[in-house]
């Protein structure tokens, strides 16, 4: 059962429309509808995350200096304490000091938020970001 | 000098249009055009911010249905064409259809932005996000 | 409750003992006992794998040319069909053609063996190897 | 010219010694020395085979208890010291104690062998294995 297409018209200030067209071109879109559909989907993902509960998927990105005392033990301990939320971790050695670590996570939204907060707040973590996406189930392609 | 309004039509899968209408209502928008204008403005801000030069590190998060024809070939081709920017990719099988893929990237900002845009614009990618972080070098712990 | 240490004596042909000492030094061991303990643990892991059933953990390493028609679809389909065995996949772009892919797997031994066989047998996979290790639970440190 | 026999003593955790004795019995060995001699010979064959030159790609699989004091710092330090050989590391939390870590590696064969040996010899690593594959370049699909 194919999802039928609906058409509607949009009114925009001309300067905004022009800047939108340029950005869509720079991003590689062939037409406005595809660009707008992707913006809507991205907004739906964020919108749902801010609402109550539900299963989410996402990534937690961390950059840290692994020489910081006790940091590795702390980060690993937090991760093992929430092993059911963390699917796997990708670790990249940026240079002799700095690590880029990405955790693929899935589970209850507020609990994932709490793990991300704990990891990002750990002393020695220079930058951290929780990127929430979708489990894909509830989002039409 | 008032900015004149331009009109154009947008085609969306019906289920996506419905979810968009509901979100716009929940966010307090009176009509679709205002909601779309705000989405575009927010995207422009991010788009420009990511166009500043210099080496960056980050992650690209993608959720897609791997059954979509030619999608895997396209995503892999794009990634191999920019192999020097992409350190490694972590792939998680969310369910029988949906994949969560995270690319650890590092290199020139605008070029990373271009790869992310190409991947996210690929037809069948449900949601994608470029998370820019730091290489850690210029940031005290 | 600490695991007490037991001592026993070993007799070896002198030339073998010398070659063993040299290899242990080259591998970075400080004394023979630590080197022998590691050999025993590695042998226990392999020995158990060849016996019946039980949960195992391990990795499947694949090298393939992603331009090979239908290969990506086939590999991804096989992986999604056994999503409960495959924890995550790390993908590295070796060059424009060649991919190195490592799957972290965990579950019933014979089923993991079957997935590995199917992936390695896929046309276009140049080399593949199932590396069985332990879940760590049943192996003293 | 008969090769004379040398004797030396080995210290093992008791539980490991017991599991070794059982495995040796199951494999049909009459005494520990013969079983250990065979393990050493098999290891020598692999050790030498991995010392041949040229660029290789591969994976290093480790299982360890992250609670072991200083182990995480040591493993991370070794990895950063050879950052040019290690492309990325996939980390999976098997349970509250045990980690499965897979390193994707690429570079000079003997140097990769040395990193693998150092990681596997680290105290607290329960099991480790270097899986050598190909960079794909010299192998027709």
Coordinates of C-alpha atoms in Angstrom, one line a residue:
Chain A
X1 CA 0.0 0.0 0.0
X2 CA 1.8 3.1 -1.3
X3 CA 1.4 6.3 0.6
X4 CA -0.4 8.7 -1.8
X5 CA 1.0 12.2 -2.4
X6 CA -0.8 15.3 -1.4
X7 CA -0.1 18.8 -2.7
X8 CA -0.5 22.1 -0.9
X9 CA 0.8 25.6 -1.5
X10 CA 3.2 27.5 0.6
X11 CA 3.7 31.3 0.9
X12 CA 7.1 32.6 1.9
X13 CA 8.8 36.0 1.9
X14 CA 10.7 36.2 -1.4
X15 CA 14.2 36.7 0.2
X16 CA 13.6 33.7 2.5
X17 CA 12.4 31.6 -0.5
X18 CA 15.6 32.5 -2.4
X19 CA 17.9 31.7 0.5
X20 CA 16.0 28.4 0.9
X21 CA 16.4 27.6 -2.8
X22 CA 20.1 28.3 -2.6
X23 CA 20.6 26.1 0.6
X24 CA 18.5 23.3 -0.9
X25 CA 20.8 23.4 -4.0
X26 CA 23.9 23.4 -1.9
X27 CA 22.6 20.5 0.0
X28 CA 22.0 18.6 -3.2
X29 CA 18.2 18.5 -3.4
X30 CA 16.6 18.3 -6.8
X31 CA 13.4 20.0 -5.8
X32 CA 11.8 21.9 -2.9
X33 CA 9.4 19.2 -1.9
X34 CA 12.1 16.7 -1.1
X35 CA 14.0 19.4 1.0
X36 CA 10.9 20.3 2.9
X37 CA 10.0 16.7 3.5
X38 CA 13.4 16.1 5.1
X39 CA 13.1 19.2 7.2
X40 CA 9.7 18.1 8.5
X41 CA 11.0 14.6 9.3
X42 CA 13.9 16.1 11.3
X43 CA 11.6 18.4 13.1
X44 CA 9.2 15.5 13.9
X45 CA 12.0 13.6 15.5
X46 CA 13.0 16.5 17.7
X47 CA 9.4 17.4 18.5
X48 CA 8.7 13.9 19.7
X49 CA 11.8 13.7 21.8
X50 CA 10.6 16.7 23.7
X51 CA 7.3 15.1 24.5
X52 CA 6.8 12.4 27.1
X53 CA 8.5 8.9 27.1
X54 CA 8.7 6.5 24.2
X55 CA 11.6 4.6 22.7
X56 CA 14.2 6.7 20.9
X57 CA 17.4 5.9 19.1
X58 CA 20.4 8.2 18.9
X59 CA 24.1 8.8 19.4
X60 CA 26.1 10.4 22.1
X61 CA 29.3 12.0 20.9
X62 CA 32.2 12.7 23.3
X63 CA 35.6 14.3 22.9
X64 CA 38.0 13.9 25.8
X65 CA 41.6 13.6 26.9
X66 CA 42.1 10.0 28.0
X67 CA 45.1 11.1 30.1
X68 CA 42.7 12.8 32.5
X69 CA 43.0 10.8 35.8
X70 CA 40.1 8.3 36.4
X71 CA 38.2 9.6 33.3
X72 CA 38.3 6.3 31.4
X73 CA 37.2 4.3 34.4
X74 CA 34.3 6.7 35.1
X75 CA 33.1 6.8 31.5
X76 CA 33.3 3.0 31.2
X77 CA 31.5 2.5 34.5
X78 CA 28.7 4.8 33.5
X79 CA 28.4 3.0 30.2
X80 CA 28.3 -0.5 31.8
X81 CA 25.8 0.7 34.4
X82 CA 23.4 1.4 31.5
X83 CA 24.4 -1.4 29.3
X84 CA 20.9 -2.1 28.2
X85 CA 20.6 1.4 26.7
X86 CA 24.0 1.4 24.9
X87 CA 24.3 -0.8 21.9
X88 CA 27.9 -0.2 21.0
X89 CA 30.6 2.4 21.2
X90 CA 33.0 3.5 18.4
X91 CA 36.3 4.9 19.6
X92 CA 38.6 6.9 17.4
X93 CA 42.1 8.1 18.5
X94 CA 42.3 11.7 17.3
X95 CA 45.8 12.2 18.5
X96 CA 48.0 11.2 21.4
X97 CA 45.7 12.9 23.8
X98 CA 42.3 13.3 22.3
X99 CA 39.6 10.6 21.8
X100 CA 36.4 10.8 19.8
X101 CA 33.8 8.4 21.1
X102 CA 30.4 7.8 19.7
X103 CA 27.8 5.7 21.5
X104 CA 24.9 4.2 19.6
X105 CA 22.0 4.3 22.1
X106 CA 18.4 3.1 22.1
X107 CA 15.7 3.0 24.7
X108 CA 13.6 5.1 27.0
X109 CA 14.1 8.8 26.1
X110 CA 14.5 10.3 29.6
X111 CA 16.9 7.5 30.7
X112 CA 19.1 8.1 27.6
X113 CA 19.1 11.8 28.4
X114 CA 20.3 11.0 31.9
X115 CA 23.2 8.8 30.6
X116 CA 24.2 11.5 28.2
X117 CA 24.1 14.2 30.9
X118 CA 26.3 12.0 33.2
X119 CA 28.9 11.3 30.4
X120 CA 29.0 14.9 29.2
X121 CA 29.3 16.2 32.8
X122 CA 32.3 14.0 33.5
X123 CA 35.4 16.0 34.3
X124 CA 37.8 15.9 31.3
X125 CA 35.1 15.5 28.6
X126 CA 35.8 18.6 26.4
X127 CA 32.6 18.4 24.4
X128 CA 29.6 16.1 24.3
X129 CA 26.4 16.1 22.4
X130 CA 23.3 13.9 22.5
X131 CA 21.9 13.5 19.0
X132 CA 18.4 12.0 19.0
X133 CA 17.1 10.4 15.9
X134 CA 14.3 7.9 15.4
X135 CA 14.0 4.1 15.6
X136 CA 12.6 4.5 12.1
X137 CA 9.4 2.6 12.9
X138 CA 7.1 5.6 13.2
X139 CA 8.5 7.8 10.4
X140 CA 7.3 7.4 6.8
X141 CA 10.2 7.3 4.3
Chain B
X1 CA 10.7 48.1 1.3
X2 CA 8.4 45.2 2.1
X3 CA 9.6 41.8 1.1
X4 CA 7.0 40.5 -1.3
X5 CA 5.5 37.0 -0.8
X6 CA 6.0 34.2 -3.3
X7 CA 3.9 31.1 -3.6
X8 CA 4.9 27.6 -4.7
X9 CA 3.4 24.2 -4.3
X10 CA 4.8 21.3 -2.2
X11 CA 4.2 17.5 -2.6
X12 CA 4.4 15.3 0.4
X13 CA 3.5 11.7 1.3
X14 CA 0.0 12.0 2.9
X15 CA 1.0 10.4 6.2
X16 CA 3.9 12.8 6.5
X17 CA 1.7 15.8 5.7
X18 CA -0.7 14.7 8.4
X19 CA 2.0 14.4 11.0
X20 CA 3.4 17.8 10.0
X21 CA 0.0 19.4 10.4
X22 CA -0.4 17.9 13.8
X23 CA 3.0 19.0 14.9
X24 CA 2.4 22.5 13.6
X25 CA -0.8 22.7 15.6
X26 CA 0.9 21.4 18.7
X27 CA 3.6 24.1 18.2
X28 CA 1.0 26.8 17.9
X29 CA 1.3 27.7 14.3
X30 CA -1.8 29.0 12.5
X31 CA -0.9 27.9 9.1
X32 CA 1.6 25.6 7.3
X33 CA 3.5 28.5 5.7
X34 CA 4.6 30.0 8.9
X35 CA 5.7 26.7 10.3
X36 CA 7.7 26.0 7.2
X37 CA 9.3 29.5 7.2
X38 CA 10.5 28.9 10.8
X39 CA 12.0 25.6 9.9
X40 CA 13.8 27.1 7.0
X41 CA 15.2 29.9 9.1
X42 CA 16.5 27.5 11.8
X43 CA 18.1 25.4 9.1
X44 CA 19.8 28.4 7.5
X45 CA 21.4 29.3 10.8
X46 CA 22.9 25.8 11.2
X47 CA 23.8 25.6 7.5
X48 CA 25.8 28.8 7.7
X49 CA 27.4 28.0 11.0
X50 CA 28.8 24.8 9.5
X51 CA 30.3 26.6 6.5
X52 CA 33.0 28.3 8.4
X53 CA 36.5 26.9 7.6
X54 CA 39.1 24.9 9.6
X55 CA 39.4 21.3 10.6
X56 CA 36.5 19.8 12.5
X57 CA 35.7 16.4 13.9
X58 CA 32.2 15.1 14.3
X59 CA 29.7 12.4 13.6
X60 CA 27.0 11.9 10.9
X61 CA 24.0 10.0 12.2
X62 CA 21.7 8.3 9.6
X63 CA 18.6 6.2 10.0
X64 CA 17.4 4.5 6.8
X65 CA 15.5 1.5 5.4
X66 CA 18.1 -0.7 3.8
X67 CA 15.5 -2.3 1.6
X68 CA 15.1 1.0 -0.4
X69 CA 16.5 0.2 -3.9
X70 CA 20.0 1.3 -4.6
X71 CA 20.3 3.2 -1.3
X72 CA 23.1 1.0 0.2
X73 CA 25.1 1.3 -3.0
X74 CA 24.6 5.1 -3.0
X75 CA 25.5 5.6 0.6
X76 CA 28.6 3.4 0.3
X77 CA 29.7 5.1 -2.9
X78 CA 29.4 8.6 -1.3
X79 CA 31.4 7.3 1.7
X80 CA 34.2 5.8 -0.4
X81 CA 34.4 8.9 -2.5
X82 CA 35.3 10.8 0.7
X83 CA 37.3 8.1 2.4
X84 CA 39.9 10.6 3.7
X85 CA 37.2 12.4 5.7
X86 CA 35.4 9.4 7.1
X87 CA 37.4 7.5 9.7
X88 CA 35.0 4.7 10.4
X89 CA 31.3 3.8 10.4
X90 CA 29.3 2.1 13.1
X91 CA 26.3 0.3 11.8
X92 CA 23.5 -1.0 14.1
X93 CA 20.5 -3.1 12.9
X94 CA 17.5 -1.5 14.6
X95 CA 15.0 -4.0 13.2
X96 CA 14.4 -5.9 10.0
X97 CA 14.1 -2.7 8.0
X98 CA 15.8 0.1 9.8
X99 CA 19.5 0.8 10.2
X100 CA 21.2 3.3 12.4
X101 CA 24.6 4.3 11.0
X102 CA 27.1 6.7 12.6
X103 CA 30.1 8.0 10.7
X104 CA 33.1 9.4 12.6
X105 CA 34.4 12.2 10.5
X106 CA 37.3 14.5 10.6
X107 CA 38.7 17.1 8.2
X108 CA 37.8 20.4 6.4
X109 CA 34.5 21.8 7.7
X110 CA 32.8 22.6 4.4
X111 CA 33.8 19.3 2.8
X112 CA 32.4 17.4 5.7
X113 CA 29.2 19.4 5.5
X114 CA 28.9 18.5 1.8
X115 CA 29.3 14.8 2.5
X116 CA 26.7 15.0 5.3
X117 CA 24.3 16.8 3.0
X118 CA 24.7 14.3 0.2
X119 CA 24.1 11.4 2.6
X120 CA 21.1 13.0 4.2
X121 CA 19.6 14.0 0.9
X122 CA 19.8 10.4 -0.4
X123 CA 16.3 9.1 -1.1
X124 CA 15.3 6.6 1.6
X125 CA 17.3 8.2 4.4
X126 CA 14.6 8.9 7.0
X127 CA 16.6 11.1 9.2
X128 CA 20.1 12.4 9.3
X129 CA 22.2 14.8 11.4
X130 CA 25.6 16.2 11.3
X131 CA 27.0 16.7 14.9
X132 CA 30.0 18.9 14.8
X133 CA 32.4 18.7 17.7
X134 CA 36.0 19.6 18.2
X135 CA 39.2 17.9 17.4
X136 CA 40.1 18.6 21.0
X137 CA 43.3 20.5 20.1
X138 CA 42.0 24.0 20.6
X139 CA 40.0 23.3 23.7
X140 CA 41.5 23.0 27.2
X141 CA 40.0 20.1 29.2
Chain C
X1 CA 37.6 -14.3 47.5
X2 CA 40.9 -14.3 45.7
X3 CA 41.8 -17.2 43.5
X4 CA 44.9 -18.8 45.1
X5 CA 47.9 -19.6 43.0
X6 CA 49.1 -23.1 42.4
X7 CA 52.6 -24.1 41.2
X8 CA 53.7 -27.1 39.1
X9 CA 56.7 -27.9 37.1
X10 CA 56.9 -28.3 33.3
X11 CA 59.5 -30.2 31.3
X12 CA 60.2 -29.1 27.8
X13 CA 62.9 -30.0 25.2
X14 CA 65.5 -27.3 25.6
X15 CA 65.3 -25.9 22.0
X16 CA 61.5 -25.5 22.4
X17 CA 61.9 -23.8 25.8
X18 CA 64.4 -21.4 24.2
X19 CA 62.1 -20.6 21.3
X20 CA 59.3 -20.2 23.8
X21 CA 61.3 -17.8 25.9
X22 CA 62.2 -15.7 22.9
X23 CA 58.6 -15.5 21.6
X24 CA 57.4 -14.6 25.1
X25 CA 59.9 -11.8 25.3
X26 CA 59.0 -10.6 21.8
X27 CA 55.3 -10.6 22.9
X28 CA 56.1 -8.5 25.9
X29 CA 55.6 -11.0 28.7
X30 CA 57.6 -10.5 31.9
X31 CA 57.6 -14.2 32.9
X32 CA 56.7 -17.6 31.5
X33 CA 53.8 -18.1 33.8
X34 CA 51.8 -15.2 32.4
X35 CA 52.6 -16.3 28.9
X36 CA 51.5 -19.8 29.6
X37 CA 48.3 -18.6 31.4
X38 CA 47.3 -16.6 28.3
X39 CA 48.0 -19.6 26.0
X40 CA 45.8 -21.8 28.2
X41 CA 43.0 -19.3 28.2
X42 CA 43.1 -18.9 24.4
X43 CA 43.1 -22.7 24.1
X44 CA 40.1 -23.0 26.5
X45 CA 38.1 -20.6 24.4
X46 CA 38.8 -22.6 21.2
X47 CA 38.3 -25.9 22.9
X48 CA 34.9 -24.9 24.2
X49 CA 33.8 -23.6 20.9
X50 CA 34.4 -26.9 19.3
X51 CA 32.2 -28.5 21.9
X52 CA 28.4 -28.5 22.0
X53 CA 26.3 -25.3 22.2
X54 CA 26.5 -22.5 24.8
X55 CA 26.6 -18.8 24.4
X56 CA 29.7 -17.4 22.7
X57 CA 30.9 -13.9 21.8
X58 CA 33.1 -13.1 18.8
X59 CA 33.8 -11.1 15.7
X60 CA 33.3 -11.8 12.0
X61 CA 35.8 -10.0 9.8
X62 CA 35.1 -9.4 6.2
X63 CA 37.0 -7.7 3.3
X64 CA 35.0 -7.1 0.1
X65 CA 34.6 -4.9 -2.9
X66 CA 31.5 -2.8 -2.4
X67 CA 31.1 -2.3 -6.2
X68 CA 30.3 -6.0 -6.6
X69 CA 26.6 -6.0 -7.8
X70 CA 24.0 -6.8 -5.1
X71 CA 26.7 -7.6 -2.5
X72 CA 25.9 -4.8 -0.1
X73 CA 22.2 -5.7 -0.2
X74 CA 22.9 -9.4 0.4
X75 CA 25.3 -8.7 3.3
X76 CA 22.9 -6.3 4.9
X77 CA 20.0 -8.6 4.4
X78 CA 21.8 -11.5 6.1
X79 CA 22.8 -9.3 9.0
X80 CA 19.3 -8.0 9.5
X81 CA 17.9 -11.5 9.4
X82 CA 20.1 -12.4 12.4
X83 CA 19.8 -9.0 14.1
X84 CA 19.6 -10.7 17.5
X85 CA 23.0 -12.2 17.1
X86 CA 24.8 -9.2 15.7
X87 CA 25.4 -6.4 18.2
X88 CA 27.0 -3.9 15.9
X89 CA 29.1 -3.6 12.8
X90 CA 32.2 -1.5 12.3
X91 CA 32.9 -0.5 8.7
X92 CA 36.1 0.9 7.4
X93 CA 36.7 2.2 3.9
X94 CA 40.1 0.8 3.0
X95 CA 40.2 2.4 -0.5
X96 CA 37.8 3.3 -3.3
X97 CA 36.9 -0.4 -3.7
X98 CA 37.7 -2.3 -0.6
X99 CA 35.8 -2.4 2.7
X100 CA 36.9 -3.9 5.9
X101 CA 33.8 -4.8 8.0
X102 CA 33.9 -6.3 11.5
X103 CA 30.7 -7.6 13.2
X104 CA 30.6 -8.0 17.0
X105 CA 28.4 -11.1 17.6
X106 CA 27.0 -12.9 20.6
X107 CA 24.7 -15.8 21.0
X108 CA 24.3 -19.5 20.3
X109 CA 27.5 -20.9 18.8
X110 CA 26.1 -22.9 15.9
X111 CA 23.8 -20.1 14.8
X112 CA 26.7 -17.6 14.8
X113 CA 28.8 -20.1 12.8
X114 CA 25.9 -20.3 10.3
X115 CA 25.8 -16.5 9.9
X116 CA 29.5 -16.3 9.4
X117 CA 29.4 -19.0 6.8
X118 CA 26.7 -17.2 4.9
X119 CA 28.5 -13.9 4.9
X120 CA 31.9 -15.4 4.0
X121 CA 30.3 -17.4 1.2
X122 CA 28.7 -14.3 -0.4
X123 CA 30.1 -13.7 -3.9
X124 CA 32.5 -10.7 -3.7
X125 CA 33.7 -11.3 -0.2
X126 CA 37.4 -11.6 -0.7
X127 CA 38.3 -12.9 2.8
X128 CA 36.3 -13.6 5.9
X129 CA 37.0 -15.0 9.3
X130 CA 35.0 -15.9 12.4
X131 CA 37.0 -15.2 15.5
X132 CA 35.4 -16.8 18.5
X133 CA 36.2 -15.4 21.9
X134 CA 34.5 -15.7 25.3
X135 CA 31.7 -13.8 26.9
X136 CA 34.2 -13.5 29.8
X137 CA 31.8 -14.9 32.3
X138 CA 33.3 -18.4 32.6
X139 CA 37.0 -17.5 32.3
X140 CA 39.1 -16.5 35.3
X141 CA 41.2 -13.4 34.7
Chain D
X1 CA 71.8 -35.6 19.0
X2 CA 69.0 -35.8 21.5
X3 CA 67.5 -32.5 22.6
X4 CA 67.9 -32.5 26.5
X5 CA 64.9 -31.7 28.7
X6 CA 64.8 -28.6 30.8
X7 CA 62.4 -28.1 33.8
X8 CA 60.9 -24.9 35.1
X9 CA 58.0 -24.1 37.4
X10 CA 54.8 -22.3 36.4
X11 CA 52.3 -20.4 38.7
X12 CA 48.7 -20.3 37.7
X13 CA 45.4 -19.2 39.4
X14 CA 44.0 -22.5 40.8
X15 CA 40.7 -22.3 38.8
X16 CA 42.6 -21.8 35.6
X17 CA 44.9 -24.8 36.4
X18 CA 41.9 -27.0 37.0
X19 CA 40.3 -26.0 33.7
X20 CA 43.6 -26.6 31.9
X21 CA 43.9 -30.1 33.5
X22 CA 40.4 -31.0 32.4
X23 CA 40.9 -29.7 28.8
X24 CA 44.3 -31.6 28.6
X25 CA 42.5 -34.8 29.7
X26 CA 39.7 -34.2 27.2
X27 CA 42.3 -33.7 24.5
X28 CA 43.9 -36.9 25.4
X29 CA 47.2 -35.7 27.0
X30 CA 48.9 -37.8 29.6
X31 CA 50.6 -35.0 31.3
X32 CA 50.7 -31.2 31.5
X33 CA 54.1 -30.8 29.9
X34 CA 53.1 -32.5 26.6
X35 CA 50.0 -30.3 26.4
X36 CA 52.0 -27.1 27.0
X37 CA 54.6 -28.1 24.5
X38 CA 51.9 -28.5 21.8
X39 CA 50.4 -25.2 22.7
X40 CA 53.8 -23.5 22.4
X41 CA 54.5 -25.1 19.0
X42 CA 51.1 -24.0 17.6
X43 CA 51.8 -20.5 18.9
X44 CA 55.3 -20.4 17.4
X45 CA 53.8 -21.3 14.0
X46 CA 51.3 -18.4 14.1
X47 CA 53.9 -16.0 15.6
X48 CA 56.3 -16.5 12.8
X49 CA 53.7 -16.4 10.1
X50 CA 52.7 -13.0 11.3
X51 CA 56.3 -11.7 11.2
X52 CA 56.5 -11.5 7.5
X53 CA 56.6 -8.0 6.1
X54 CA 54.2 -5.9 4.0
X55 CA 51.0 -4.0 4.7
X56 CA 48.2 -5.9 6.2
X57 CA 44.7 -5.2 7.5
X58 CA 43.0 -7.0 10.3
X59 CA 41.3 -6.9 13.6
X60 CA 42.4 -7.3 17.2
X61 CA 39.7 -8.8 19.4
X62 CA 39.9 -8.4 23.2
X63 CA 37.8 -9.5 26.1
X64 CA 38.6 -8.0 29.4
X65 CA 37.2 -6.9 32.8
X66 CA 37.2 -3.1 32.8
X67 CA 37.2 -3.1 36.7
X68 CA 40.8 -4.4 36.6
X69 CA 42.9 -1.6 38.0
X70 CA 44.8 0.5 35.5
X71 CA 43.8 -1.8 32.6
X72 CA 41.7 0.8 30.7
X73 CA 44.5 3.4 31.0
X74 CA 47.1 0.9 29.8
X75 CA 45.0 -0.4 26.8
X76 CA 44.1 3.2 25.7
X77 CA 47.7 4.3 26.1
X78 CA 49.0 1.5 23.9
X79 CA 46.3 2.3 21.3
X80 CA 47.1 6.0 21.2
X81 CA 50.8 5.2 21.0
X82 CA 50.1 3.4 17.7
X83 CA 47.3 5.6 16.5
X84 CA 48.5 5.4 12.9
X85 CA 48.0 1.7 12.9
X86 CA 44.6 1.6 14.5
X87 CA 41.8 3.0 12.4
X88 CA 39.0 2.7 15.0
X89 CA 37.8 0.6 17.9
X90 CA 34.4 -0.9 18.5
X91 CA 33.5 -1.4 22.1
X92 CA 30.6 -3.6 23.3
X93 CA 29.6 -3.9 26.9
X94 CA 29.0 -7.6 27.4
X95 CA 27.9 -7.3 31.0
X96 CA 28.7 -5.3 34.1
X97 CA 32.3 -6.5 34.1
X98 CA 33.2 -7.8 30.7
X99 CA 34.0 -5.7 27.6
X100 CA 34.4 -7.0 24.0
X101 CA 36.6 -4.6 22.1
X102 CA 37.5 -4.9 18.4
X103 CA 40.2 -2.8 16.8
X104 CA 40.3 -2.3 13.0
X105 CA 44.0 -2.1 12.2
X106 CA 46.1 -1.5 9.1
X107 CA 49.7 -1.1 8.4
X108 CA 53.1 -2.8 8.6
X109 CA 52.6 -6.5 9.6
X110 CA 55.3 -6.8 12.4
X111 CA 54.3 -3.5 14.0
X112 CA 50.6 -4.6 14.1
X113 CA 51.7 -7.9 15.6
X114 CA 53.6 -5.9 18.3
X115 CA 50.6 -3.8 19.2
X116 CA 48.4 -6.9 19.4
X117 CA 50.9 -8.7 21.6
X118 CA 51.2 -5.7 23.9
X119 CA 47.4 -5.5 24.2
X120 CA 46.8 -9.2 24.7
X121 CA 49.7 -9.4 27.3
X122 CA 48.1 -6.7 29.4
X123 CA 47.1 -8.1 32.8
X124 CA 43.4 -8.4 33.0
X125 CA 42.8 -9.2 29.3
X126 CA 41.1 -12.5 29.4
X127 CA 41.4 -13.4 25.8
X128 CA 42.8 -11.7 22.7
X129 CA 43.3 -12.6 19.1
X130 CA 44.8 -10.9 16.1
X131 CA 42.9 -11.8 12.9
X132 CA 44.9 -11.0 9.9
X133 CA 43.1 -10.4 6.7
X134 CA 44.0 -8.6 3.5
X135 CA 43.9 -5.0 2.4
X136 CA 42.0 -6.4 -0.6
X137 CA 44.4 -4.8 -3.1
X138 CA 46.3 -7.9 -4.0
X139 CA 43.4 -10.3 -4.1
X140 CA 41.0 -10.6 -7.1
X141 CA 37.3 -10.7 -6.0

